[in-house]
C-alpha cells in the first residue's frame, strides 16, 4: 500500500535537511510504526505522504500510484490523516455535522447525511453528537470526531500523527482500542508516528526507529519486546521509554 524509497526532505529558507535517504514499505492491512525523539522528522514523513509539503526528492508510491513532489492533494479516497491535536484540527465555530459534511460537499457525494451518521456510530459517538461544537466535547470525543472525519470517504490508509499524545492518560486507551478495532474491521493500513514506544509496540507489527532524519533500525515488534536490537541508539531509546520493560535477548 505504501512504498517509500530514498526520501529526502529539506525545509526552511536554508533548506535544512529534515529527512535523509529514508525507505520503507507498508503492506495492505498492516500497522507500521515510526518512533524517535522530538524533531527527528517523523511528522515530516507523514506530511510528505499526505501531500502537505512539496520539494522532497525520492519516490513515494501510494496504492500503486506514484506521488509527485509537488504540493497536491493525495488521493483523499485512499489516504487520510489524523492529526495530533484534535482541538486544533477542528474548526471551533463548526458543529460536528458541518465538520464531517465538508468532505461530502468537496467531493459532491449525495449520501452525506447517511455517511455522517455511519461515521459517528463507527467511532462510538452516534447522531446525538451532530449538533455539538468542539468546545462542548472532551479531548477523547474530539479525537473520535477527527477519526470519524478521516473515515468519511472510506479511505484504505490512515496516517496517525501522535493520535493520543494530547489526551489524558485515562482516555488514551479508549482511542487506541478504537483505532485497533477499526483496522481489524475495515482492513485499514496504518502508519503511526509517535515518541510513545509502548503505544507503537501495542498497535504495530513493525517499527522504524528514526534519529536526526534517518532510519537507524527497522525491526519486528517481537524483537523489540525481547530487546533484540542491533543499534546502540535503539537500545538507548528503548531504555529511556518510561514504563516500557523489554526482556533482554
PDB file of C-alpha atoms in Angstrom:
ATOM      1  CA  UNK A   1       0.000   0.000   0.000  1.00  0.00           C
ATOM      2  CA  UNK A   2       2.870   2.392   0.726  1.00  0.00           C
ATOM      3  CA  UNK A   3       6.377   2.313  -0.716  1.00  0.00           C
ATOM      4  CA  UNK A   4       8.969   4.968   0.072  1.00  0.00           C
ATOM      5  CA  UNK A   5      12.446   4.946  -1.463  1.00  0.00           C
ATOM      6  CA  UNK A   6      15.293   7.332  -0.685  1.00  0.00           C
ATOM      7  CA  UNK A   7      13.021  10.092   0.607  1.00  0.00           C
ATOM      8  CA  UNK A   8      14.812  13.366   1.322  1.00  0.00           C
ATOM      9  CA  UNK A   9      13.105  16.486   2.670  1.00  0.00           C
ATOM     10  CA  UNK A  10      14.673  19.889   3.313  1.00  0.00           C
ATOM     11  CA  UNK A  11      12.690  22.718   4.917  1.00  0.00           C
ATOM     12  CA  UNK A  12      13.114  26.412   5.710  1.00  0.00           C
ATOM     13  CA  UNK A  13      14.956  29.201   3.970  1.00  0.00           C
ATOM     14  CA  UNK A  14      18.267  27.438   4.406  1.00  0.00           C
ATOM     15  CA  UNK A  15      16.754  24.169   3.115  1.00  0.00           C
ATOM     16  CA  UNK A  16      17.823  22.329   6.245  1.00  0.00           C
ATOM     17  CA  UNK A  17      17.718  18.525   5.765  1.00  0.00           C
ATOM     18  CA  UNK A  18      14.901  17.093   7.885  1.00  0.00           C
ATOM     19  CA  UNK A  19      14.548  13.616   6.369  1.00  0.00           C
ATOM     20  CA  UNK A  20      17.524  11.810   4.834  1.00  0.00           C
ATOM     21  CA  UNK A  21      17.514   8.781   2.486  1.00  0.00           C
ATOM     22  CA  UNK A  22      14.510   7.189   4.182  1.00  0.00           C
ATOM     23  CA  UNK A  23      12.997   3.996   2.758  1.00  0.00           C
ATOM     24  CA  UNK A  24      10.231   1.680   3.967  1.00  0.00           C
ATOM     25  CA  UNK A  25       7.164  -0.202   2.764  1.00  0.00           C
ATOM     26  CA  UNK A  26       3.806  -0.963   4.357  1.00  0.00           C
ATOM     27  CA  UNK A  27       1.613  -3.853   3.242  1.00  0.00           C
ATOM     28  CA  UNK A  28      -2.154  -3.779   2.923  1.00  0.00           C
ATOM     29  CA  UNK A  29      -3.852  -4.018   6.313  1.00  0.00           C
ATOM     30  CA  UNK A  30      -0.555  -3.590   8.176  1.00  0.00           C
ATOM     31  CA  UNK A  31       0.184  -1.156  11.002  1.00  0.00           C
ATOM     32  CA  UNK A  32       3.679   0.300  10.667  1.00  0.00           C
ATOM     33  CA  UNK A  33       5.167   2.477  13.400  1.00  0.00           C
ATOM     34  CA  UNK A  34       7.772   5.231  13.239  1.00  0.00           C
ATOM     35  CA  UNK A  35       9.325   6.234  16.558  1.00  0.00           C
ATOM     36  CA  UNK A  36      12.041   8.643  17.568  1.00  0.00           C
ATOM     37  CA  UNK A  37      12.866  11.714  19.578  1.00  0.00           C
ATOM     38  CA  UNK A  38      11.039  15.011  19.040  1.00  0.00           C
ATOM     39  CA  UNK A  39      12.318  16.795  15.946  1.00  0.00           C
ATOM     40  CA  UNK A  40      13.737  13.696  14.259  1.00  0.00           C
ATOM     41  CA  UNK A  41      11.496  14.096  11.197  1.00  0.00           C
ATOM     42  CA  UNK A  42       8.663  11.663  11.972  1.00  0.00           C
ATOM     43  CA  UNK A  43       5.780  14.042  11.274  1.00  0.00           C
ATOM     44  CA  UNK A  44       7.532  15.385   8.174  1.00  0.00           C
ATOM     45  CA  UNK A  45       7.405  11.869   6.716  1.00  0.00           C
ATOM     46  CA  UNK A  46       3.637  11.739   7.232  1.00  0.00           C
ATOM     47  CA  UNK A  47       3.171  15.195   5.729  1.00  0.00           C
ATOM     48  CA  UNK A  48       5.103  14.137   2.631  1.00  0.00           C
ATOM     49  CA  UNK A  49       2.920  11.028   2.289  1.00  0.00           C
ATOM     50  CA  UNK A  50      -0.218  13.156   2.665  1.00  0.00           C
ATOM     51  CA  UNK A  51       0.866  15.713   0.072  1.00  0.00           C
ATOM     52  CA  UNK A  52       1.087  18.542   2.609  1.00  0.00           C
ATOM     53  CA  UNK A  53       4.662  19.507   1.776  1.00  0.00           C
ATOM     54  CA  UNK A  54       6.466  19.875  -1.529  1.00  0.00           C
ATOM     55  CA  UNK A  55      10.025  19.906  -2.753  1.00  0.00           C
ATOM     56  CA  UNK A  56      11.021  16.475  -1.485  1.00  0.00           C
ATOM     57  CA  UNK A  57      13.070  14.073  -3.558  1.00  0.00           C
ATOM     58  CA  UNK A  58      12.958  10.313  -3.883  1.00  0.00           C
ATOM     59  CA  UNK A  59       9.994   8.052  -4.611  1.00  0.00           C
ATOM     60  CA  UNK A  60       6.628   7.685  -2.881  1.00  0.00           C
ATOM     61  CA  UNK A  61       4.019   5.194  -4.054  1.00  0.00           C
ATOM     62  CA  UNK A  62       0.508   5.043  -2.574  1.00  0.00           C
ATOM     63  CA  UNK A  63      -1.649   2.037  -3.515  1.00  0.00           C
ATOM     64  CA  UNK A  64       0.435   1.625  -6.662  1.00  0.00           C
ATOM     65  CA  UNK A  65       0.200   5.305  -7.670  1.00  0.00           C
ATOM     66  CA  UNK A  66       3.435   7.322  -7.835  1.00  0.00           C
ATOM     67  CA  UNK A  67       3.268  10.549  -5.853  1.00  0.00           C
ATOM     68  CA  UNK A  68       4.521  13.865  -7.235  1.00  0.00           C
ATOM     69  CA  UNK A  69       6.881  16.083  -5.193  1.00  0.00           C
ATOM     70  CA  UNK A  70       4.549  19.000  -5.884  1.00  0.00           C
ATOM     71  CA  UNK A  71       2.199  20.013  -3.075  1.00  0.00           C
ATOM     72  CA  UNK A  72      -1.072  18.440  -4.162  1.00  0.00           C
ATOM     73  CA  UNK A  73      -3.972  16.597  -2.570  1.00  0.00           C
ATOM     74  CA  UNK A  74      -3.147  12.967  -2.050  1.00  0.00           C
ATOM     75  CA  UNK A  75      -5.959  10.725  -3.269  1.00  0.00           C
ATOM     76  CA  UNK A  76      -8.335  11.534  -0.370  1.00  0.00           C
ATOM     77  CA  UNK A  77     -10.500   8.496  -1.102  1.00  0.00           C
ATOM     78  CA  UNK A  78      -7.432   6.315  -0.435  1.00  0.00           C
ATOM     79  CA  UNK A  79      -5.449   8.150   2.246  1.00  0.00           C
ATOM     80  CA  UNK A  80      -6.430  10.383   5.173  1.00  0.00           C
ATOM     81  CA  UNK A  81      -4.508  11.822   8.127  1.00  0.00           C
ATOM     82  CA  UNK A  82      -5.460  12.139  11.800  1.00  0.00           C
ATOM     83  CA  UNK A  83      -3.559  14.983  13.442  1.00  0.00           C
ATOM     84  CA  UNK A  84      -2.003  15.239  16.881  1.00  0.00           C
ATOM     85  CA  UNK A  85      -4.189  17.989  18.348  1.00  0.00           C
ATOM     86  CA  UNK A  86      -7.899  17.131  17.984  1.00  0.00           C
ATOM     87  CA  UNK A  87      -8.994  20.608  19.108  1.00  0.00           C
ATOM     88  CA  UNK A  88      -6.679  22.415  16.715  1.00  0.00           C
ATOM     89  CA  UNK A  89      -7.750  20.223  13.783  1.00  0.00           C
ATOM     90  CA  UNK A  90     -11.460  21.077  14.243  1.00  0.00           C
ATOM     91  CA  UNK A  91     -12.938  24.494  13.432  1.00  0.00           C
ATOM     92  CA  UNK A  92     -14.209  25.984  16.728  1.00  0.00           C
ATOM     93  CA  UNK A  93     -17.273  27.525  15.040  1.00  0.00           C
ATOM     94  CA  UNK A  94     -18.303  24.457  13.107  1.00  0.00           C
ATOM     95  CA  UNK A  95     -20.619  21.834  14.543  1.00  0.00           C
ATOM     96  CA  UNK A  96     -19.606  18.196  14.338  1.00  0.00           C
ATOM     97  CA  UNK A  97     -22.063  17.621  11.483  1.00  0.00           C
ATOM     98  CA  UNK A  98     -20.694  20.541   9.495  1.00  0.00           C
ATOM     99  CA  UNK A  99     -17.099  19.417  10.031  1.00  0.00           C
ATOM    100  CA  UNK A 100     -17.948  15.960   8.736  1.00  0.00           C
ATOM    101  CA  UNK A 101     -20.091  17.288   5.887  1.00  0.00           C
ATOM    102  CA  UNK A 102     -17.161  19.267   4.488  1.00  0.00           C
ATOM    103  CA  UNK A 103     -15.668  16.191   2.831  1.00  0.00           C
ATOM    104  CA  UNK A 104     -19.084  15.308   1.406  1.00  0.00           C
ATOM    105  CA  UNK A 105     -19.521  18.773  -0.103  1.00  0.00           C
ATOM    106  CA  UNK A 106     -16.000  18.943  -1.558  1.00  0.00           C
ATOM    107  CA  UNK A 107     -16.395  15.622  -3.336  1.00  0.00           C
ATOM    108  CA  UNK A 108     -20.020  16.045  -4.359  1.00  0.00           C
ATOM    109  CA  UNK A 109     -21.327  12.961  -2.570  1.00  0.00           C
ATOM    110  CA  UNK A 110     -25.094  12.510  -2.429  1.00  0.00           C
ATOM    111  CA  UNK A 111     -25.337  10.288   0.650  1.00  0.00           C
ATOM    112  CA  UNK A 112     -23.777  12.799   3.032  1.00  0.00           C
ATOM    113  CA  UNK A 113     -26.254  12.516   5.890  1.00  0.00           C
ATOM    114  CA  UNK A 114     -26.047   8.731   5.920  1.00  0.00           C
ATOM    115  CA  UNK A 115     -22.241   8.898   5.862  1.00  0.00           C
ATOM    116  CA  UNK A 116     -22.173  11.303   8.814  1.00  0.00           C
ATOM    117  CA  UNK A 117     -24.390   9.082  10.950  1.00  0.00           C
ATOM    118  CA  UNK A 118     -22.439   5.959   9.981  1.00  0.00           C
ATOM    119  CA  UNK A 119     -19.083   7.603  10.736  1.00  0.00           C
ATOM    120  CA  UNK A 120     -20.233   8.798  14.159  1.00  0.00           C
ATOM    121  CA  UNK A 121     -21.601   5.351  15.006  1.00  0.00           C
ATOM    122  CA  UNK A 122     -18.334   3.798  13.826  1.00  0.00           C
ATOM    123  CA  UNK A 123     -16.314   5.787  16.368  1.00  0.00           C
ATOM    124  CA  UNK A 124     -18.755   5.197  19.213  1.00  0.00           C
ATOM    125  CA  UNK A 125     -20.445   8.607  19.353  1.00  0.00           C
ATOM    126  CA  UNK A 126     -23.739   8.419  17.480  1.00  0.00           C
ATOM    127  CA  UNK A 127     -26.055  11.010  15.865  1.00  0.00           C
ATOM    128  CA  UNK A 128     -26.653  12.856  19.149  1.00  0.00           C
ATOM    129  CA  UNK A 129     -23.213  14.479  18.683  1.00  0.00           C
ATOM    130  CA  UNK A 130     -24.085  16.055  15.316  1.00  0.00           C
ATOM    131  CA  UNK A 131     -25.072  19.441  16.773  1.00  0.00           C
ATOM    132  CA  UNK A 132     -22.241  19.775  19.263  1.00  0.00           C
ATOM    133  CA  UNK A 133     -19.244  22.079  18.888  1.00  0.00           C
ATOM    134  CA  UNK A 134     -15.596  21.259  19.694  1.00  0.00           C
ATOM    135  CA  UNK A 135     -15.652  23.185  22.992  1.00  0.00           C
ATOM    136  CA  UNK A 136     -18.564  21.025  24.139  1.00  0.00           C
ATOM    137  CA  UNK A 137     -16.577  17.813  23.689  1.00  0.00           C
ATOM    138  CA  UNK A 138     -13.948  16.103  25.800  1.00  0.00           C
ATOM    139  CA  UNK A 139     -10.493  15.520  24.360  1.00  0.00           C
ATOM    140  CA  UNK A 140     -11.315  11.903  23.599  1.00  0.00           C
ATOM    141  CA  UNK A 141     -14.593  12.860  21.904  1.00  0.00           C
ATOM    142  CA  UNK A 142     -12.790  15.444  19.764  1.00  0.00           C
ATOM    143  CA  UNK A 143     -10.291  12.848  18.620  1.00  0.00           C
ATOM    144  CA  UNK A 144     -13.143  10.459  17.830  1.00  0.00           C
ATOM    145  CA  UNK A 145     -14.714  13.194  15.680  1.00  0.00           C
ATOM    146  CA  UNK A 146     -11.366  13.713  13.943  1.00  0.00           C
ATOM    147  CA  UNK A 147     -11.189   9.973  13.241  1.00  0.00           C
ATOM    148  CA  UNK A 148     -14.797   9.981  12.007  1.00  0.00           C
ATOM    149  CA  UNK A 149     -13.959  12.835   9.625  1.00  0.00           C
ATOM    150  CA  UNK A 150     -10.972  10.874   8.296  1.00  0.00           C
ATOM    151  CA  UNK A 151     -13.283   7.908   7.639  1.00  0.00           C
ATOM    152  CA  UNK A 152     -15.927   9.896   5.740  1.00  0.00           C
ATOM    153  CA  UNK A 153     -14.503   8.984   2.313  1.00  0.00           C
ATOM    154  CA  UNK A 154     -13.843   5.391   3.413  1.00  0.00           C
ATOM    155  CA  UNK A 155     -10.073   5.533   2.828  1.00  0.00           C
ATOM    156  CA  UNK A 156      -7.815   2.492   2.820  1.00  0.00           C
ATOM    157  CA  UNK A 157      -4.923   4.190   4.635  1.00  0.00           C
ATOM    158  CA  UNK A 158      -4.811   6.304   7.799  1.00  0.00           C
ATOM    159  CA  UNK A 159      -1.752   8.339   8.765  1.00  0.00           C
ATOM    160  CA  UNK A 160      -1.754   8.794  12.554  1.00  0.00           C
ATOM    161  CA  UNK A 161       0.352  11.639  13.940  1.00  0.00           C
ATOM    162  CA  UNK A 162       0.716  11.138  17.720  1.00  0.00           C
ATOM    163  CA  UNK A 163      -3.041  10.383  17.945  1.00  0.00           C
ATOM    164  CA  UNK A 164      -3.141  10.090  21.756  1.00  0.00           C
ATOM    165  CA  UNK A 165      -0.414  12.488  22.932  1.00  0.00           C
ATOM    166  CA  UNK A 166      -2.849  15.381  23.536  1.00  0.00           C
ATOM    167  CA  UNK A 167      -5.253  13.204  25.534  1.00  0.00           C
ATOM    168  CA  UNK A 168      -5.499  12.411  29.213  1.00  0.00           C
ATOM    169  CA  UNK A 169      -3.979   9.087  30.170  1.00  0.00           C
ATOM    170  CA  UNK A 170      -7.392   7.858  31.314  1.00  0.00           C
ATOM    171  CA  UNK A 171      -8.848   8.076  27.793  1.00  0.00           C
ATOM    172  CA  UNK A 172      -5.795   7.225  25.687  1.00  0.00           C
ATOM    173  CA  UNK A 173      -6.617   3.512  25.913  1.00  0.00           C
ATOM    174  CA  UNK A 174     -10.133   4.139  24.579  1.00  0.00           C
ATOM    175  CA  UNK A 175      -8.804   5.800  21.430  1.00  0.00           C
ATOM    176  CA  UNK A 176      -6.133   3.109  20.966  1.00  0.00           C
ATOM    177  CA  UNK A 177      -8.771   0.375  21.257  1.00  0.00           C
ATOM    178  CA  UNK A 178     -10.992   2.217  18.771  1.00  0.00           C
ATOM    179  CA  UNK A 179      -8.179   2.518  16.225  1.00  0.00           C
ATOM    180  CA  UNK A 180      -7.246  -1.148  16.684  1.00  0.00           C
ATOM    181  CA  UNK A 181     -10.858  -2.262  16.174  1.00  0.00           C
ATOM    182  CA  UNK A 182     -11.309  -0.061  13.092  1.00  0.00           C
ATOM    183  CA  UNK A 183      -8.221  -1.529  11.441  1.00  0.00           C
ATOM    184  CA  UNK A 184      -9.416  -5.069  12.106  1.00  0.00           C
ATOM    185  CA  UNK A 185     -12.971  -4.384  10.908  1.00  0.00           C
ATOM    186  CA  UNK A 186     -12.063  -2.440   7.757  1.00  0.00           C
ATOM    187  CA  UNK A 187      -8.640  -3.881   6.886  1.00  0.00           C
ATOM    188  CA  UNK A 188      -7.142  -0.386   7.133  1.00  0.00           C
ATOM    189  CA  UNK A 189      -3.456   0.288   6.649  1.00  0.00           C
ATOM    190  CA  UNK A 190      -1.858   2.477   9.335  1.00  0.00           C
ATOM    191  CA  UNK A 191       1.326   4.484   9.573  1.00  0.00           C
ATOM    192  CA  UNK A 192       1.605   5.543  13.205  1.00  0.00           C
ATOM    193  CA  UNK A 193       4.098   8.189  14.284  1.00  0.00           C
ATOM    194  CA  UNK A 194       4.837   8.594  17.983  1.00  0.00           C
ATOM    195  CA  UNK A 195       7.527   9.033  20.612  1.00  0.00           C
ATOM    196  CA  UNK A 196       5.473   6.667  22.806  1.00  0.00           C
ATOM    197  CA  UNK A 197       7.167   3.306  22.350  1.00  0.00           C
ATOM    198  CA  UNK A 198       4.617   1.241  24.341  1.00  0.00           C
ATOM    199  CA  UNK A 199       1.801   2.640  22.182  1.00  0.00           C
ATOM    200  CA  UNK A 200       3.583   1.817  18.936  1.00  0.00           C
ATOM    201  CA  UNK A 201       4.576  -1.644  20.172  1.00  0.00           C
ATOM    202  CA  UNK A 202       0.943  -2.320  21.088  1.00  0.00           C
ATOM    203  CA  UNK A 203      -0.533  -1.219  17.756  1.00  0.00           C
ATOM    204  CA  UNK A 204       2.127  -2.096  15.178  1.00  0.00           C
ATOM    205  CA  UNK A 205       3.801  -5.212  13.866  1.00  0.00           C
ATOM    206  CA  UNK A 206       6.928  -3.495  12.541  1.00  0.00           C
ATOM    207  CA  UNK A 207       8.703  -0.382  13.768  1.00  0.00           C
ATOM    208  CA  UNK A 208      11.242   2.008  12.261  1.00  0.00           C
ATOM    209  CA  UNK A 209      13.431   3.951  14.677  1.00  0.00           C
ATOM    210  CA  UNK A 210      14.438   7.419  13.461  1.00  0.00           C
ATOM    211  CA  UNK A 211      17.266   9.669  14.540  1.00  0.00           C
ATOM    212  CA  UNK A 212      18.126  13.050  13.017  1.00  0.00           C
ATOM    213  CA  UNK A 213      16.056  12.425   9.905  1.00  0.00           C
ATOM    214  CA  UNK A 214      17.230   8.905   9.125  1.00  0.00           C
ATOM    215  CA  UNK A 215      16.047   5.403   9.993  1.00  0.00           C
ATOM    216  CA  UNK A 216      18.708   3.787  12.148  1.00  0.00           C
ATOM    217  CA  UNK A 217      16.910   0.461  12.532  1.00  0.00           C
ATOM    218  CA  UNK A 218      13.759  -1.348  11.445  1.00  0.00           C
ATOM    219  CA  UNK A 219      12.577  -4.356  13.403  1.00  0.00           C
ATOM    220  CA  UNK A 220       9.618  -6.563  14.218  1.00  0.00           C
ATOM    221  CA  UNK A 221       7.811  -5.706  17.433  1.00  0.00           C
ATOM    222  CA  UNK A 222       8.606  -9.179  18.797  1.00  0.00           C
ATOM    223  CA  UNK A 223      12.314  -8.394  18.591  1.00  0.00           C
ATOM    224  CA  UNK A 224      11.760  -5.022  20.221  1.00  0.00           C
ATOM    225  CA  UNK A 225       9.899  -6.579  23.123  1.00  0.00           C
ATOM    226  CA  UNK A 226      12.643  -9.162  23.561  1.00  0.00           C
ATOM    227  CA  UNK A 227      15.354  -6.496  23.453  1.00  0.00           C
ATOM    228  CA  UNK A 228      16.868  -7.965  20.269  1.00  0.00           C
ATOM    229  CA  UNK A 229      18.077  -4.697  18.737  1.00  0.00           C
ATOM    230  CA  UNK A 230      21.208  -4.005  16.715  1.00  0.00           C
ATOM    231  CA  UNK A 231      21.865  -0.289  17.094  1.00  0.00           C
ATOM    232  CA  UNK A 232      23.043   1.434  20.304  1.00  0.00           C
ATOM    233  CA  UNK A 233      20.602   4.307  19.736  1.00  0.00           C
ATOM    234  CA  UNK A 234      17.662   1.897  19.578  1.00  0.00           C
ATOM    235  CA  UNK A 235      18.800   0.349  22.844  1.00  0.00           C
ATOM    236  CA  UNK A 236      19.082   3.800  24.441  1.00  0.00           C
ATOM    237  CA  UNK A 237      15.648   4.817  23.164  1.00  0.00           C
ATOM    238  CA  UNK A 238      14.213   1.587  24.500  1.00  0.00           C
ATOM    239  CA  UNK A 239      15.747   2.159  27.930  1.00  0.00           C
ATOM    240  CA  UNK A 240      14.533   5.761  28.040  1.00  0.00           C
ATOM    241  CA  UNK A 241      10.909   4.872  27.277  1.00  0.00           C
ATOM    242  CA  UNK A 242       9.021   5.236  30.504  1.00  0.00           C
ATOM    243  CA  UNK A 243       7.012   2.209  31.583  1.00  0.00           C
ATOM    244  CA  UNK A 244       8.382   0.005  28.815  1.00  0.00           C
ATOM    245  CA  UNK A 245      10.035  -3.172  30.025  1.00  0.00           C
ATOM    246  CA  UNK A 246      11.847  -5.206  27.408  1.00  0.00           C
ATOM    247  CA  UNK A 247      13.115  -8.689  28.103  1.00  0.00           C
ATOM    248  CA  UNK A 248      16.835  -8.996  27.416  1.00  0.00           C
ATOM    249  CA  UNK A 249      17.512 -11.135  24.341  1.00  0.00           C
TER     250      UNK A 249
END
